Amino acid sequence: MPFQALKLFLLQSLQSNNEDEQPLYDFENSFSEVLEQNTTHEEAVVLLCTLAPHVLPHFFDDIIKEVFPEGGELPELGGIRLENHRGFLPTGETIQYILAKNDINFRLKIQLLFEPSHWFFKNNILSIENTKEGEPFMSGRIILKPEIVHLLFYGEKLKPKFSPDFPAQEVKTLMEWEDLVVNETTHSHINQIKLSLKHQDKLREEWGMAKQIAPGYRTLFYGPSGTGKTLTATLIGKEFSREVYRIDLSQVVSKYIGETEKNLEKIFTQAENKNWILLFDEADALFGKRTQTKSSNDKYANQEIAYLLQRLEDYPSLAILATNMRNNIDEAFTRRIQSIIHFPKPEPRERLKLWQSTFSNSVILDESIDLDQISRQYELAGGSIVNVVQYASLMALNRNTNTISSDDLLKGIRKEYLKEGKTV
């Protein structure tokens, strides 16, 4: 067991007075495959030491009692104790002492494991807790990310849950590309995104265009609700095996006024090395045209937008902003994106395709229903057509029949028109 081997390693390390005779244990292979990262002996020791308290709260205390039975102040060991977890938790100083004792050069080498340039930080594996001003950097507690704890224990990736610390939700679809009904221009622009995701790495690395082309792709989807913006994002994720997370900016801004920047940064930090597709819904709630600075609130809002524009520009995967109104988006953002894609309400021919593809194969349409006429007469987006079909299907089920009546269909259309403030 890794923890038993770690215990023997730590006992030997702490009891040995010879800094040149460190015991050798093959810890690194325990992590290389799971983390998909070549792991050195020192890195593996850091991971094991940080992981141990999550399953054995007394792990370090037992070792300390055995090596230092008289107790007392042991500043060389570092460590910290918290309110809920009563056991010893390792800090950077703990790792330095275990691996390097008083070897200054080796201790400095260990410190590099906690720098932003190291893959621990880049891959969002672990970090060292910020210390108070004036306190040594390495006196901070080592924090292993919760999803990494789960991955190392169970071998499966833990998906983040929606919370104040992660104001985003994963979106998926059972639909396929043939279920997306858009005009040829929109379809062509969507294909450009797919081509970029497929060939960008080769373009930057093999063709030597990394200086000219930044990693990632940024695009704006605009058009009325129900026209396929979210479906397109999820279909792209499905095709390229990437998770899609939807951030409803209108909700984030309303709930976290003054902390929007901080909370969105948590999403970027989580997503940075996972190839997620980020879909910012209701984007004009935050990325709308910047106001003239008339108050301190306006100044803060403009700084917040500017920061997030830069953060989006640096994001190495696909970022999509979705809005109903293109004119509400700040021009500073449109200058930083590769494409702007319009999702207009479908034309009669497209509406007919939507009507035909939305009904279940299990239903029968009443002879009085003329889908071609309905498509020409009623201007409905794809999402609204789905709502009408669902309403009419439920009415049929309630009558213990699989026949969709013309009356139920028209009632469903009327309900959708009323939602939009229209009359049939």
GROMACS .gro file of C-alpha atoms in nm:
model
  424
    1MET     CA    1   0.000   0.000   0.000
    2PRO     CA    2   0.139   0.348  -0.088
    3PHE     CA    3   0.059   0.491   0.257
    4GLN     CA    4   0.239   0.208   0.437
    5ALA     CA    5   0.542   0.264   0.214
    6LEU     CA    6   0.513   0.639   0.275
    7LYS     CA    7   0.506   0.582   0.651
    8LEU     CA    8   0.827   0.376   0.635
    9PHE     CA    9   0.983   0.639   0.410
   10LEU     CA   10   0.892   0.922   0.649
   11LEU     CA   11   1.014   0.732   0.955
   12GLN     CA   12   1.344   0.663   0.786
   13SER     CA   13   1.374   1.021   0.663
   14LEU     CA   14   1.300   1.177   1.002
   15GLN     CA   15   1.515   0.934   1.200
   16SER     CA   16   1.817   0.950   0.968
   17ASN     CA   17   2.091   1.196   1.058
   18ASN     CA   18   2.269   1.144   0.726
   19GLU     CA   19   2.126   1.381   0.469
   20ASP     CA   20   2.307   1.198   0.187
   21GLU     CA   21   2.133   0.867   0.255
   22GLN     CA   22   1.771   0.915   0.164
   23PRO     CA   23   1.573   0.587   0.136
   24LEU     CA   24   1.443   0.500  -0.210
   25TYR     CA   25   1.081   0.407  -0.274
   26ASP     CA   26   0.914   0.383  -0.613
   27PHE     CA   27   0.629   0.625  -0.548
   28GLU     CA   28   0.626   0.798  -0.884
   29ASN     CA   29   0.458   0.518  -1.081
   30SER     CA   30   0.158   0.545  -0.848
   31PHE     CA   31   0.059   0.874  -1.010
   32SER     CA   32   0.204   0.898  -1.360
   33GLU     CA   33  -0.071   0.695  -1.525
   34VAL     CA   34  -0.365   0.841  -1.333
   35LEU     CA   35  -0.256   1.202  -1.375
   36GLU     CA   36  -0.126   1.144  -1.730
   37GLN     CA   37   0.194   1.320  -1.627
   38ASN     CA   38   0.547   1.191  -1.569
   39THR     CA   39   0.599   1.224  -1.194
   40THR     CA   40   0.933   1.251  -1.015
   41HIS     CA   41   1.006   1.096  -0.677
   42GLU     CA   42   0.983   1.435  -0.503
   43GLU     CA   43   0.653   1.520  -0.675
   44ALA     CA   44   0.507   1.182  -0.578
   45VAL     CA   45   0.607   1.238  -0.213
   46VAL     CA   46   0.428   1.576  -0.218
   47LEU     CA   47   0.112   1.416  -0.359
   48LEU     CA   48   0.114   1.126  -0.110
   49CYS     CA   49   0.183   1.350   0.190
   50THR     CA   50  -0.101   1.582   0.089
   51LEU     CA   51  -0.336   1.292   0.016
   52ALA     CA   52  -0.275   1.097   0.339
   53PRO     CA   53  -0.478   1.318   0.580
   54HIS     CA   54  -0.785   1.279   0.356
   55VAL     CA   55  -0.811   0.912   0.451
   56LEU     CA   56  -0.590   0.879   0.765
   57PRO     CA   57  -0.634   1.189   0.984
   58HIS     CA   58  -0.385   1.059   1.242
   59PHE     CA   59  -0.120   0.967   0.984
   60PHE     CA   60   0.136   1.237   1.059
   61ASP     CA   61   0.067   1.253   1.433
   62ASP     CA   62   0.154   0.883   1.475
   63ILE     CA   63   0.483   0.932   1.294
   64ILE     CA   64   0.573   1.246   1.489
   65LYS     CA   65   0.504   1.070   1.822
   66GLU     CA   66   0.727   0.780   1.721
   67VAL     CA   67   1.017   0.998   1.605
   68PHE     CA   68   0.977   1.271   1.868
   69PRO     CA   69   0.827   1.096   2.175
   70GLU     CA   70   0.901   1.392   2.400
   71GLY     CA   71   0.701   1.627   2.177
   72GLY     CA   72   0.762   2.000   2.214
   73GLU     CA   73   0.796   2.270   1.953
   74LEU     CA   74   0.912   2.130   1.620
   75PRO     CA   75   0.937   2.432   1.386
   76GLU     CA   76   1.149   2.238   1.138
   77LEU     CA   77   0.847   2.016   1.057
   78GLY     CA   78   0.619   2.306   0.970
   79GLY     CA   79   0.261   2.182   0.954
   80ILE     CA   80  -0.068   2.333   1.059
   81ARG     CA   81  -0.385   2.230   1.247
   82LEU     CA   82  -0.735   2.346   1.164
   83GLU     CA   83  -1.062   2.360   1.357
   84ASN     CA   84  -1.251   2.073   1.193
   85HIS     CA   85  -0.957   1.850   1.104
   86ARG     CA   86  -0.764   1.808   1.429
   87GLY     CA   87  -0.470   1.622   1.280
   88PHE     CA   88  -0.139   1.753   1.146
   89LEU     CA   89  -0.160   1.892   0.792
   90PRO     CA   90   0.163   1.930   0.592
   91THR     CA   91   0.293   2.264   0.468
   92GLY     CA   92   0.565   2.337   0.217
   93GLU     CA   93   0.812   2.340   0.508
   94THR     CA   94   0.709   1.985   0.598
   95ILE     CA   95   0.801   1.861   0.251
   96GLN     CA   96   1.129   2.052   0.257
   97TYR     CA   97   1.233   1.889   0.583
   98ILE     CA   98   1.126   1.538   0.478
   99LEU     CA   99   1.310   1.551   0.147
  100ALA     CA  100   1.597   1.794   0.204
  101LYS     CA  101   1.654   1.828   0.579
  102ASN     CA  102   1.893   2.126   0.607
  103ASP     CA  103   2.035   2.107   0.255
  104ILE     CA  104   1.973   2.467   0.138
  105ASN     CA  105   2.012   2.396  -0.234
  106PHE     CA  106   1.776   2.099  -0.217
  107ARG     CA  107   1.524   2.298  -0.012
  108LEU     CA  108   1.525   2.569  -0.281
  109LYS     CA  109   1.473   2.301  -0.544
  110ILE     CA  110   1.171   2.168  -0.351
  111GLN     CA  111   1.026   2.519  -0.337
  112LEU     CA  112   1.012   2.526  -0.718
  113LEU     CA  113   0.748   2.251  -0.704
  114PHE     CA  114   0.502   2.513  -0.578
  115GLU     CA  115   0.575   2.785  -0.833
  116PRO     CA  116   0.317   2.882  -1.101
  117SER     CA  117   0.546   2.743  -1.371
  118HIS     CA  118   0.523   2.388  -1.231
  119TRP     CA  119   0.262   2.142  -1.365
  120PHE     CA  120   0.110   2.112  -1.017
  121PHE     CA  121  -0.017   2.467  -1.059
  122LYS     CA  122  -0.064   2.470  -1.437
  123ASN     CA  123  -0.278   2.155  -1.432
  124ASN     CA  124  -0.475   2.272  -1.127
  125ILE     CA  125  -0.352   1.974  -0.920
  126LEU     CA  126  -0.248   2.144  -0.598
  127SER     CA  127  -0.137   2.479  -0.464
  128ILE     CA  128   0.016   2.625  -0.153
  129GLU     CA  129  -0.208   2.839   0.065
  130ASN     CA  130  -0.140   3.210   0.077
  131THR     CA  131   0.032   3.321   0.396
  132LYS     CA  132   0.005   3.648   0.584
  133GLU     CA  133   0.233   3.928   0.478
  134GLY     CA  134   0.587   3.869   0.602
  135GLU     CA  135   0.546   3.496   0.667
  136PRO     CA  136   0.756   3.251   0.463
  137PHE     CA  137   0.594   3.130   0.141
  138MET     CA  138   0.659   2.765   0.227
  139SER     CA  139   0.475   2.791   0.560
  140GLY     CA  140   0.148   2.774   0.367
  141ARG     CA  141  -0.065   2.459   0.382
  142ILE     CA  142  -0.053   2.239   0.071
  143ILE     CA  143  -0.403   2.214  -0.079
  144LEU     CA  144  -0.494   1.928  -0.308
  145LYS     CA  145  -0.791   2.011  -0.531
  146PRO     CA  146  -1.107   1.809  -0.438
  147GLU     CA  147  -1.145   1.660  -0.785
  148ILE     CA  148  -0.782   1.541  -0.772
  149VAL     CA  149  -0.841   1.377  -0.433
  150HIS     CA  150  -1.135   1.189  -0.586
  151LEU     CA  151  -0.934   1.098  -0.897
  152LEU     CA  152  -0.640   0.959  -0.698
  153PHE     CA  153  -0.861   0.756  -0.465
  154TYR     CA  154  -1.116   0.622  -0.713
  155GLY     CA  155  -0.954   0.661  -1.055
  156GLU     CA  156  -1.241   0.865  -1.198
  157LYS     CA  157  -1.274   1.232  -1.275
  158LEU     CA  158  -1.512   1.419  -1.046
  159LYS     CA  159  -1.716   1.684  -1.227
  160PRO     CA  160  -1.765   2.015  -1.047
  161LYS     CA  161  -2.111   2.090  -0.911
  162PHE     CA  162  -2.292   2.420  -0.945
  163SER     CA  163  -2.220   2.632  -0.638
  164PRO     CA  164  -2.111   2.985  -0.542
  165ASP     CA  165  -1.755   2.860  -0.596
  166PHE     CA  166  -1.842   2.724  -0.940
  167PRO     CA  167  -2.135   2.916  -1.096
  168ALA     CA  168  -2.162   2.697  -1.407
  169GLN     CA  169  -2.350   2.385  -1.515
  170GLU     CA  170  -2.260   2.117  -1.765
  171VAL     CA  171  -2.498   2.094  -2.062
  172LYS     CA  172  -2.540   1.790  -2.286
  173THR     CA  173  -2.767   1.681  -2.567
  174LEU     CA  174  -2.901   1.357  -2.715
  175MET     CA  175  -2.947   1.530  -3.050
  176GLU     CA  176  -2.720   1.503  -3.354
  177TRP     CA  177  -2.612   1.756  -3.617
  178GLU     CA  178  -2.902   1.659  -3.843
  179ASP     CA  179  -3.139   1.779  -3.568
  180LEU     CA  180  -2.998   2.133  -3.590
  181VAL     CA  181  -3.197   2.332  -3.847
  182VAL     CA  182  -3.023   2.657  -3.943
  183ASN     CA  183  -2.971   2.845  -4.267
  184GLU     CA  184  -2.671   2.783  -4.493
  185THR     CA  185  -2.481   3.093  -4.380
  186THR     CA  186  -2.507   2.998  -4.013
  187HIS     CA  187  -2.414   2.640  -4.092
  188SER     CA  188  -2.106   2.757  -4.284
  189HIS     CA  189  -1.987   2.971  -3.990
  190ILE     CA  190  -2.035   2.681  -3.749
  191ASN     CA  191  -1.818   2.466  -3.975
  192GLN     CA  192  -1.541   2.725  -3.946
  193ILE     CA  193  -1.536   2.672  -3.568
  194LYS     CA  194  -1.516   2.297  -3.620
  195LEU     CA  195  -1.230   2.336  -3.865
  196SER     CA  196  -1.040   2.552  -3.619
  197LEU     CA  197  -1.080   2.302  -3.336
  198LYS     CA  198  -0.974   2.020  -3.568
  199HIS     CA  199  -0.665   2.181  -3.719
  200GLN     CA  200  -0.552   2.463  -3.488
  201ASP     CA  201  -0.277   2.266  -3.313
  202LYS     CA  202  -0.128   2.157  -3.645
  203LEU     CA  203  -0.157   2.510  -3.781
  204ARG     CA  204   0.026   2.659  -3.482
  205GLU     CA  205   0.289   2.393  -3.424
  206GLU     CA  206   0.363   2.209  -3.750
  207TRP     CA  207   0.301   2.505  -3.978
  208GLY     CA  208   0.484   2.743  -3.743
  209MET     CA  209   0.202   2.997  -3.700
  210ALA     CA  210   0.202   3.008  -3.319
  211LYS     CA  211   0.321   3.372  -3.328
  212GLN     CA  212   0.031   3.479  -3.545
  213ILE     CA  213  -0.248   3.262  -3.407
  214ALA     CA  214  -0.336   3.257  -3.038
  215PRO     CA  215  -0.459   2.929  -2.886
  216GLY     CA  216  -0.829   2.885  -2.838
  217TYR     CA  217  -1.128   3.021  -3.026
  218ARG     CA  218  -1.372   3.295  -2.929
  219THR     CA  219  -1.706   3.347  -3.095
  220LEU     CA  220  -2.035   3.530  -3.048
  221PHE     CA  221  -2.371   3.361  -3.109
  222TYR     CA  222  -2.662   3.602  -3.136
  223GLY     CA  223  -3.028   3.565  -3.219
  224PRO     CA  224  -3.369   3.505  -3.057
  225SER     CA  225  -3.418   3.236  -2.794
  226GLY     CA  226  -3.475   2.885  -2.922
  227THR     CA  227  -3.285   2.926  -3.250
  228GLY     CA  228  -3.007   2.674  -3.174
  229LYS     CA  229  -2.731   2.864  -2.995
  230THR     CA  230  -2.704   2.630  -2.695
  231LEU     CA  231  -2.768   2.322  -2.910
  232THR     CA  232  -2.480   2.421  -3.139
  233ALA     CA  233  -2.244   2.454  -2.843
  234THR     CA  234  -2.342   2.113  -2.707
  235LEU     CA  235  -2.313   1.947  -3.048
  236ILE     CA  236  -1.961   2.086  -3.092
  237GLY     CA  237  -1.872   1.950  -2.750
  238LYS     CA  238  -2.023   1.614  -2.840
  239GLU     CA  239  -1.831   1.590  -3.169
  240PHE     CA  240  -1.495   1.682  -3.015
  241SER     CA  241  -1.551   1.496  -2.684
  242ARG     CA  242  -1.530   1.815  -2.480
  243GLU     CA  243  -1.744   1.903  -2.182
  244VAL     CA  244  -1.962   2.213  -2.224
  245TYR     CA  245  -2.031   2.436  -1.924
  246ARG     CA  246  -2.297   2.704  -1.941
  247ILE     CA  247  -2.249   3.016  -1.732
  248ASP     CA  248  -2.564   3.226  -1.699
  249LEU     CA  249  -2.404   3.567  -1.661
  250SER     CA  250  -2.732   3.735  -1.574
  251GLN     CA  251  -2.753   3.512  -1.265
  252VAL     CA  252  -2.386   3.550  -1.174
  253VAL     CA  253  -2.399   3.928  -1.192
  254SER     CA  254  -2.720   3.955  -0.993
  255LYS     CA  255  -2.601   3.718  -0.720
  256TYR     CA  256  -2.238   3.825  -0.693
  257ILE     CA  257  -2.240   4.198  -0.740
  258GLY     CA  258  -1.889   4.321  -0.665
  259GLU     CA  259  -1.754   3.966  -0.678
  260THR     CA  260  -1.836   3.875  -1.037
  261GLU     CA  261  -1.475   3.890  -1.146
  262LYS     CA  262  -1.361   3.666  -0.861
  263ASN     CA  263  -1.630   3.404  -0.920
  264LEU     CA  264  -1.577   3.387  -1.294
  265GLU     CA  265  -1.204   3.352  -1.235
  266LYS     CA  266  -1.282   3.032  -1.047
  267ILE     CA  267  -1.447   2.896  -1.361
  268PHE     CA  268  -1.150   2.990  -1.578
  269THR     CA  269  -0.911   2.833  -1.327
  270GLN     CA  270  -1.112   2.510  -1.320
  271ALA     CA  271  -1.144   2.499  -1.699
  272GLU     CA  272  -0.797   2.608  -1.801
  273ASN     CA  273  -0.635   2.271  -1.862
  274LYS     CA  274  -0.943   2.059  -1.928
  275ASN     CA  275  -1.036   2.168  -2.282
  276TRP     CA  276  -1.384   2.265  -2.168
  277ILE     CA  277  -1.611   2.466  -2.393
  278LEU     CA  278  -1.740   2.766  -2.198
  279LEU     CA  279  -2.080   2.901  -2.301
  280PHE     CA  280  -2.155   3.243  -2.152
  281ASP     CA  281  -2.532   3.275  -2.177
  282GLU     CA  282  -2.709   3.612  -2.149
  283ALA     CA  283  -2.367   3.759  -2.226
  284ASP     CA  284  -2.489   4.117  -2.259
  285ALA     CA  285  -2.559   4.112  -1.882
  286LEU     CA  286  -2.187   4.154  -1.828
  287PHE     CA  287  -2.024   4.221  -2.162
  288GLY     CA  288  -2.264   4.492  -2.265
  289LYS     CA  289  -2.143   4.827  -2.390
  290ARG     CA  290  -1.933   4.998  -2.128
  291THR     CA  291  -2.084   5.306  -1.975
  292GLN     CA  292  -1.927   5.646  -1.944
  293THR     CA  293  -1.762   5.671  -1.605
  294LYS     CA  294  -2.002   5.879  -1.398
  295SER     CA  295  -1.952   5.705  -1.065
  296SER     CA  296  -1.719   5.466  -0.884
  297ASN     CA  297  -1.961   5.181  -0.966
  298ASP     CA  298  -1.932   5.256  -1.339
  299LYS     CA  299  -1.553   5.264  -1.311
  300TYR     CA  300  -1.546   4.929  -1.135
  301ALA     CA  301  -1.785   4.771  -1.386
  302ASN     CA  302  -1.571   4.888  -1.678
  303GLN     CA  303  -1.252   4.754  -1.516
  304GLU     CA  304  -1.428   4.424  -1.452
  305ILE     CA  305  -1.533   4.392  -1.815
  306ALA     CA  306  -1.185   4.482  -1.937
  307TYR     CA  307  -1.033   4.216  -1.715
  308LEU     CA  308  -1.273   3.947  -1.834
  309LEU     CA  309  -1.218   4.040  -2.198
  310GLN     CA  310  -0.848   3.979  -2.147
  311ARG     CA  311  -0.919   3.654  -1.960
  312LEU     CA  312  -1.134   3.531  -2.248
  313GLU     CA  313  -0.860   3.623  -2.494
  314ASP     CA  314  -0.613   3.411  -2.296
  315TYR     CA  315  -0.847   3.111  -2.266
  316PRO     CA  316  -0.688   2.823  -2.465
  317SER     CA  317  -1.011   2.641  -2.558
  318LEU     CA  318  -1.345   2.742  -2.714
  319ALA     CA  319  -1.535   3.028  -2.550
  320ILE     CA  320  -1.883   3.116  -2.676
  321LEU     CA  321  -2.082   3.424  -2.583
  322ALA     CA  322  -2.454   3.392  -2.650
  323THR     CA  323  -2.697   3.680  -2.653
  324ASN     CA  324  -3.037   3.771  -2.798
  325MET     CA  325  -2.914   4.115  -2.904
  326ARG     CA  326  -2.582   4.166  -3.083
  327ASN     CA  327  -2.599   4.545  -3.047
  328ASN     CA  328  -2.572   4.512  -2.670
  329ILE     CA  329  -2.222   4.360  -2.687
  330ASP     CA  330  -1.925   4.590  -2.633
  331GLU     CA  331  -1.718   4.651  -2.947
  332ALA     CA  332  -1.402   4.581  -2.745
  333PHE     CA  333  -1.512   4.219  -2.730
  334THR     CA  334  -1.608   4.189  -3.097
  335ARG     CA  335  -1.254   4.298  -3.188
  336ARG     CA  336  -1.113   4.004  -2.991
  337ILE     CA  337  -1.315   3.724  -3.149
  338GLN     CA  338  -1.278   3.511  -3.458
  339SER     CA  339  -1.642   3.493  -3.561
  340ILE     CA  340  -1.987   3.640  -3.506
  341ILE     CA  341  -2.266   3.399  -3.594
  342HIS     CA  342  -2.629   3.500  -3.641
  343PHE     CA  343  -2.901   3.250  -3.544
  344PRO     CA  344  -3.212   3.406  -3.698
  345LYS     CA  345  -3.564   3.277  -3.659
  346PRO     CA  346  -3.618   2.997  -3.911
  347GLU     CA  347  -3.782   3.065  -4.245
  348PRO     CA  348  -4.093   2.865  -4.353
  349ARG     CA  349  -3.886   2.594  -4.524
  350GLU     CA  350  -3.671   2.550  -4.212
  351ARG     CA  351  -3.978   2.559  -3.986
  352LEU     CA  352  -4.130   2.275  -4.187
  353LYS     CA  353  -3.818   2.064  -4.127
  354LEU     CA  354  -3.842   2.140  -3.757
  355TRP     CA  355  -4.209   2.041  -3.737
  356GLN     CA  356  -4.145   1.719  -3.930
  357SER     CA  357  -3.842   1.616  -3.720
  358THR     CA  358  -3.985   1.705  -3.379
  359PHE     CA  359  -4.294   1.479  -3.367
  360SER     CA  360  -4.239   1.129  -3.229
  361ASN     CA  361  -4.253   0.839  -3.471
  362SER     CA  362  -4.516   0.693  -3.237
  363VAL     CA  363  -4.778   0.960  -3.311
  364ILE     CA  364  -5.026   1.008  -3.592
  365LEU     CA  365  -5.118   1.357  -3.712
  366ASP     CA  366  -5.487   1.426  -3.763
  367GLU     CA  367  -5.581   1.452  -4.132
  368SER     CA  368  -5.676   1.818  -4.083
  369ILE     CA  369  -5.320   1.915  -3.988
  370ASP     CA  370  -5.125   2.075  -4.272
  371LEU     CA  371  -4.767   2.124  -4.149
  372ASP     CA  372  -4.670   2.314  -4.464
  373GLN     CA  373  -4.943   2.572  -4.403
  374ILE     CA  374  -4.862   2.592  -4.030
  375SER     CA  375  -4.495   2.650  -4.116
  376ARG     CA  376  -4.583   2.940  -4.345
  377GLN     CA  377  -4.846   3.091  -4.115
  378TYR     CA  378  -4.679   3.083  -3.772
  379GLU     CA  379  -4.333   3.231  -3.710
  380LEU     CA  380  -4.191   3.013  -3.436
  381ALA     CA  381  -3.832   2.933  -3.340
  382GLY     CA  382  -3.716   2.576  -3.295
  383GLY     CA  383  -3.747   2.588  -2.916
  384SER     CA  384  -4.106   2.711  -2.941
  385ILE     CA  385  -4.194   2.436  -3.191
  386VAL     CA  386  -4.063   2.177  -2.945
  387ASN     CA  387  -4.285   2.329  -2.674
  388VAL     CA  388  -4.592   2.313  -2.900
  389VAL     CA  389  -4.524   1.950  -2.995
  390GLN     CA  390  -4.474   1.858  -2.630
  391TYR     CA  391  -4.802   2.026  -2.530
  392ALA     CA  392  -5.000   1.856  -2.809
  393SER     CA  393  -4.841   1.517  -2.735
  394LEU     CA  394  -4.929   1.543  -2.364
  395MET     CA  395  -5.290   1.629  -2.455
  396ALA     CA  396  -5.304   1.319  -2.678
  397LEU     CA  397  -5.160   1.097  -2.405
  398ASN     CA  398  -5.417   1.235  -2.162
  399ARG     CA  399  -5.690   1.117  -2.401
  400ASN     CA  400  -5.528   0.772  -2.422
  401THR     CA  401  -5.456   0.815  -2.791
  402ASN     CA  402  -5.151   0.865  -3.010
  403THR     CA  403  -5.332   1.097  -3.252
  404ILE     CA  404  -5.235   1.463  -3.244
  405SER     CA  405  -5.539   1.683  -3.300
  406SER     CA  406  -5.542   2.012  -3.489
  407ASP     CA  407  -5.709   2.180  -3.189
  408ASP     CA  408  -5.429   2.079  -2.949
  409LEU     CA  409  -5.167   2.197  -3.196
  410LEU     CA  410  -5.330   2.538  -3.235
  411LYS     CA  411  -5.372   2.573  -2.858
  412GLY     CA  412  -5.001   2.502  -2.817
  413ILE     CA  413  -4.914   2.763  -3.081
  414ARG     CA  414  -5.139   3.016  -2.907
  415LYS     CA  415  -4.961   2.953  -2.576
  416GLU     CA  416  -4.623   3.021  -2.738
  417TYR     CA  417  -4.750   3.339  -2.901
  418LEU     CA  418  -4.886   3.464  -2.569
  419LYS     CA  419  -4.543   3.407  -2.409
  420GLU     CA  420  -4.396   3.641  -2.670
  421GLY     CA  421  -4.674   3.897  -2.622
  422LYS     CA  422  -4.834   3.814  -2.957
  423THR     CA  423  -5.181   3.703  -3.059
  424VAL     CA  424  -5.277   3.435  -3.310
   0.00000   0.00000   0.00000
